[in-house]
Amino acid sequence: MFLTKFPLNMTRRETRRMLASPYRLHAAIAGSFPTGTSSDKTGRLLWRVDRSPDGPANLYVVSPEVPSLVGLDEQIGWPDLDPQWKTRNYDPFLSHIKEGQIYAFRLVANPVVSRCDMRNARGSSKRIPHLTPLQQAAWLVGRDAYETQGVEPPELFAKDSPSRAERNGFAVVRTGEGQGLQLVVSDSRKTDFYQGDKRRKMTLATARYDGVLEVSDSDLLRHALTFGIGHGKGFGCGLLTLARLDVS
């Protein structure tokens, strides 16, 4: 697997145009792989845009193959400069993940719940987005989001079943004995865009998760890092990234 960091040139009109349409940006990223392969046994194509109001914006891509980003650079980068992006082999980092390790993490996800009693136009269960920060936090960590706030969890999150974090091999670290979680949910937004021939309008609800995690199952976490978490993976959601913390 490979991890790529690609700085975005936010002064360009095409950059803003692509960021307004996850479908268009995904097509451009997928076109950066000569074979067109987006998934294999080791992982799938995942991407995420990290941006701040006054700082730089970066595109992160995890992929089974090394991308060729010359075309993307011509559209949303700095084609008149030396290549600004960097791709590195992700496997050494993945292989060193072990139970008990502590990492800072970031995830942009599509926090939704599937309602079997509601159907979309195709007859599938309708996905309803979680809108409040507390609901969005519970989407990842379950009832702990409510209990650490001293709030009774609603029926949806009151079950003792493993949380999404647990199912993906990690636990969000608490700030102290019986205290809150080291988790911040921010940048909640809805993006409307058209898919394909513009006949199908889509609305994508996203939220950003920043926090500190402890590895509980290294195999499950490696799978989450290479195959993503949740829905909307083709539209910039689901890419979890880690950064080592100095806990000495």
Coordinates of C-alpha atoms in Angstrom, one line a residue:
M1 CA 0.0 0.0 0.0
F2 CA 1.1 3.6 -0.6
L3 CA 0.3 6.9 1.1
T4 CA 0.4 10.2 -0.9
K5 CA 0.3 13.8 0.3
F6 CA -0.7 16.2 -2.4
P7 CA -0.8 20.0 -1.6
L8 CA -3.8 21.7 -3.2
N9 CA -3.4 25.1 -5.0
M10 CA -6.5 26.9 -3.5
T11 CA -6.0 29.9 -5.7
R12 CA -7.0 28.0 -8.8
R13 CA -10.6 28.0 -10.0
E14 CA -10.4 24.3 -11.0
T15 CA -9.4 23.4 -7.4
R16 CA -12.5 25.1 -6.0
R17 CA -14.6 23.4 -8.7
M18 CA -13.3 19.9 -7.8
L19 CA -13.7 20.5 -4.1
A20 CA -17.4 21.4 -4.7
S21 CA -18.0 18.0 -6.3
P22 CA -16.6 14.8 -4.6
Y23 CA -17.7 12.9 -7.7
R24 CA -15.5 15.0 -10.0
L25 CA -12.5 14.9 -7.6
H26 CA -12.8 11.1 -7.2
A27 CA -12.9 10.7 -11.0
A28 CA -9.7 12.8 -11.3
I29 CA -7.9 10.8 -8.6
A30 CA -9.0 7.4 -10.0
G31 CA -7.6 8.6 -13.4
S32 CA -4.2 8.9 -11.8
F33 CA -3.8 5.1 -11.8
P34 CA -2.8 3.7 -15.2
T35 CA -4.4 0.3 -14.7
G36 CA -7.6 1.8 -13.4
T37 CA -7.5 -0.6 -10.4
S38 CA -9.0 0.9 -7.2
S39 CA -9.1 -2.2 -5.0
D40 CA -7.3 -5.5 -4.3
K41 CA -6.6 -7.9 -1.5
T42 CA -4.3 -5.4 0.3
G43 CA -6.6 -2.4 0.2
R44 CA -8.7 0.0 -1.8
L45 CA -8.4 3.5 -3.1
L46 CA -9.2 6.0 -0.3
W47 CA -8.8 9.8 -0.3
R48 CA -9.4 12.8 2.0
V49 CA -9.1 16.5 1.8
D50 CA -7.7 18.3 4.9
R51 CA -8.2 22.0 4.9
S52 CA -8.2 24.9 7.4
P53 CA -9.7 28.4 7.0
D54 CA -6.4 30.2 6.8
G55 CA -3.9 27.4 6.2
P56 CA -2.8 25.0 3.5
A57 CA -5.1 22.3 2.0
N58 CA -3.8 18.8 1.3
L59 CA -5.2 15.8 -0.5
Y60 CA -4.3 12.5 1.1
V61 CA -4.5 9.3 -0.9
V62 CA -4.1 5.7 0.2
S63 CA -3.9 3.2 -2.7
P64 CA -2.7 -0.3 -3.6
E65 CA -0.5 1.2 -6.4
V66 CA 1.7 4.3 -6.9
P67 CA -0.3 7.1 -8.5
S68 CA 0.8 9.2 -11.4
L69 CA -0.3 12.7 -10.4
V70 CA 1.1 14.8 -13.3
G71 CA -2.4 15.2 -14.7
L72 CA -3.9 16.1 -11.4
D73 CA -1.0 18.6 -10.8
E74 CA -1.9 20.4 -14.0
Q75 CA -5.4 20.8 -12.8
I76 CA -5.2 21.6 -9.1
G77 CA -1.5 21.9 -8.3
W78 CA 1.6 23.9 -9.3
P79 CA 2.6 22.4 -12.7
D80 CA 5.3 25.0 -13.3
L81 CA 7.2 23.9 -10.2
D82 CA 8.9 20.7 -9.2
P83 CA 6.4 18.1 -8.1
Q84 CA 5.1 19.1 -4.7
W85 CA 3.5 15.8 -3.8
K86 CA 5.1 12.9 -2.0
T87 CA 4.3 9.2 -2.1
R88 CA 5.8 6.7 0.3
N89 CA 5.5 3.0 1.0
Y90 CA 2.8 2.6 3.6
D91 CA 3.6 -1.0 4.5
P92 CA 6.4 -0.5 6.9
F93 CA 4.2 1.7 9.1
L94 CA 1.3 -0.7 8.9
S95 CA 3.5 -3.6 9.8
H96 CA 4.7 -1.9 13.0
I97 CA 1.2 -1.3 14.5
K98 CA 0.7 -3.3 17.7
E99 CA -1.8 -3.7 20.4
G100 CA -1.4 -1.1 23.2
Q101 CA 0.2 1.6 21.0
I102 CA -1.1 5.2 21.2
Y103 CA -1.6 7.4 18.2
A104 CA -3.2 10.7 17.3
F105 CA -5.8 10.1 14.5
R106 CA -7.9 11.9 12.0
L107 CA -10.9 10.7 10.1
V108 CA -13.4 12.3 7.8
A109 CA -16.5 10.2 7.7
N110 CA -20.1 10.0 6.5
P111 CA -21.9 9.5 9.9
V112 CA -25.2 8.0 9.0
V113 CA -27.7 5.5 10.2
S114 CA -29.6 3.1 7.9
R115 CA -33.4 3.2 8.5
C116 CA -35.1 0.0 7.5
D117 CA -38.5 1.6 7.9
M118 CA -37.6 4.3 5.3
R119 CA -36.8 3.6 1.7
N120 CA -35.1 5.6 -1.0
A121 CA -36.1 5.8 -4.7
R122 CA -34.3 2.5 -5.4
G123 CA -36.0 0.7 -2.6
S124 CA -32.9 0.4 -0.3
S125 CA -32.9 1.4 3.3
K126 CA -32.6 5.2 3.6
R127 CA -29.4 6.6 5.2
I128 CA -30.2 9.4 7.6
P129 CA -27.2 11.6 8.6
H130 CA -26.3 12.3 12.3
L131 CA -26.4 16.1 12.6
T132 CA -25.2 17.0 16.1
P133 CA -21.6 16.6 17.3
L134 CA -22.8 14.3 20.1
Q135 CA -24.6 12.0 17.6
Q136 CA -21.6 12.1 15.3
A137 CA -19.3 11.2 18.1
A138 CA -21.6 8.3 19.1
W139 CA -21.5 7.1 15.5
L140 CA -17.8 6.3 16.2
V141 CA -17.6 5.4 19.9
G142 CA -21.2 4.4 20.7
R143 CA -22.8 5.0 24.1
D144 CA -19.5 6.3 25.6
A145 CA -20.1 9.6 23.8
Y146 CA -23.2 10.2 25.9
E147 CA -22.1 8.6 29.1
T148 CA -18.9 10.6 29.4
Q149 CA -21.1 13.7 29.0
G150 CA -23.4 12.5 31.8
V151 CA -26.2 12.1 29.3
E152 CA -28.5 9.1 29.0
P153 CA -27.9 7.6 25.5
P154 CA -30.9 7.3 23.2
E155 CA -32.1 3.8 22.2
L156 CA -30.0 3.8 19.0
F157 CA -26.8 4.0 21.0
A158 CA -27.9 2.4 24.3
K159 CA -26.9 -1.2 23.2
D160 CA -23.9 -2.9 24.6
S161 CA -22.7 -4.1 21.2
P162 CA -19.2 -3.1 20.1
S163 CA -18.8 0.4 18.8
R164 CA -17.6 1.2 15.3
A165 CA -14.2 2.1 16.8
E166 CA -14.0 -1.3 18.6
R167 CA -15.0 -3.1 15.4
N168 CA -12.1 -1.4 13.7
G169 CA -9.5 -2.3 16.2
F170 CA -9.2 0.7 18.5
A171 CA -10.5 2.6 21.4
V172 CA -10.6 6.4 21.8
V173 CA -8.4 7.3 24.9
R174 CA -10.1 9.0 27.8
T175 CA -8.7 12.2 29.3
G176 CA -8.6 10.6 32.7
E177 CA -10.3 8.2 35.1
G178 CA -14.0 8.6 34.5
Q179 CA -13.4 11.7 32.3
G180 CA -14.3 12.6 28.8
L181 CA -12.8 11.2 25.6
Q182 CA -9.9 12.7 23.7
L183 CA -12.1 13.3 20.6
V184 CA -13.1 16.4 18.8
V185 CA -15.8 16.4 16.1
S186 CA -15.7 19.4 13.8
D187 CA -16.3 20.7 10.3
S188 CA -19.7 19.1 10.0
R189 CA -21.1 19.9 6.5
K190 CA -23.4 18.9 3.7
T191 CA -22.3 18.9 0.1
D192 CA -24.8 18.7 -2.8
F193 CA -23.5 17.5 -6.1
Y194 CA -24.5 15.6 -9.2
Q195 CA -23.3 12.1 -10.0
G196 CA -22.5 11.0 -13.5
D197 CA -24.7 12.6 -16.1
K198 CA -26.1 15.1 -13.7
R199 CA -29.4 13.3 -13.5
R200 CA -28.9 12.1 -10.0
K201 CA -28.4 14.7 -7.3
M202 CA -26.6 13.6 -4.1
T203 CA -26.2 15.1 -0.7
L204 CA -23.1 14.0 1.3
A205 CA -23.0 14.6 5.0
T206 CA -19.5 14.6 6.5
A207 CA -17.8 15.3 9.8
R208 CA -14.1 15.4 10.9
Y209 CA -12.9 13.4 13.8
D210 CA -9.6 14.3 15.6
G211 CA -8.5 12.4 18.7
V212 CA -6.2 10.0 20.4
L213 CA -6.6 6.2 20.1
E214 CA -5.2 3.0 21.6
V215 CA -4.8 0.0 19.4
S216 CA -6.9 -2.9 20.6
D217 CA -6.6 -5.2 17.6
S218 CA -3.8 -4.5 15.1
D219 CA -5.2 -6.6 12.3
L220 CA -8.6 -4.9 12.5
L221 CA -7.0 -1.5 12.6
R222 CA -4.7 -2.3 9.6
H223 CA -7.9 -3.3 7.7
A224 CA -9.5 0.0 8.6
L225 CA -6.5 2.0 7.5
T226 CA -6.4 0.3 4.1
F227 CA -10.1 -0.3 3.4
G228 CA -11.7 2.6 5.1
I229 CA -14.5 3.1 7.7
G230 CA -18.1 3.7 7.0
H231 CA -20.0 4.8 3.9
G232 CA -19.0 7.3 1.2
K233 CA -15.5 6.0 0.5
G234 CA -15.7 6.9 -3.1
F235 CA -16.5 10.5 -2.1
G236 CA -13.6 11.3 0.2
C237 CA -14.9 9.6 3.4
G238 CA -13.5 6.8 5.5
L239 CA -9.7 7.5 5.3
L240 CA -8.3 7.1 8.8
T241 CA -4.7 8.3 9.3
L242 CA -2.5 8.0 12.4
A243 CA 0.4 10.0 13.8
R244 CA 2.8 8.7 16.4
L245 CA 2.7 10.4 19.8
D246 CA 5.6 10.8 22.2
V247 CA 4.1 9.4 25.4
S248 CA 7.4 9.2 27.3

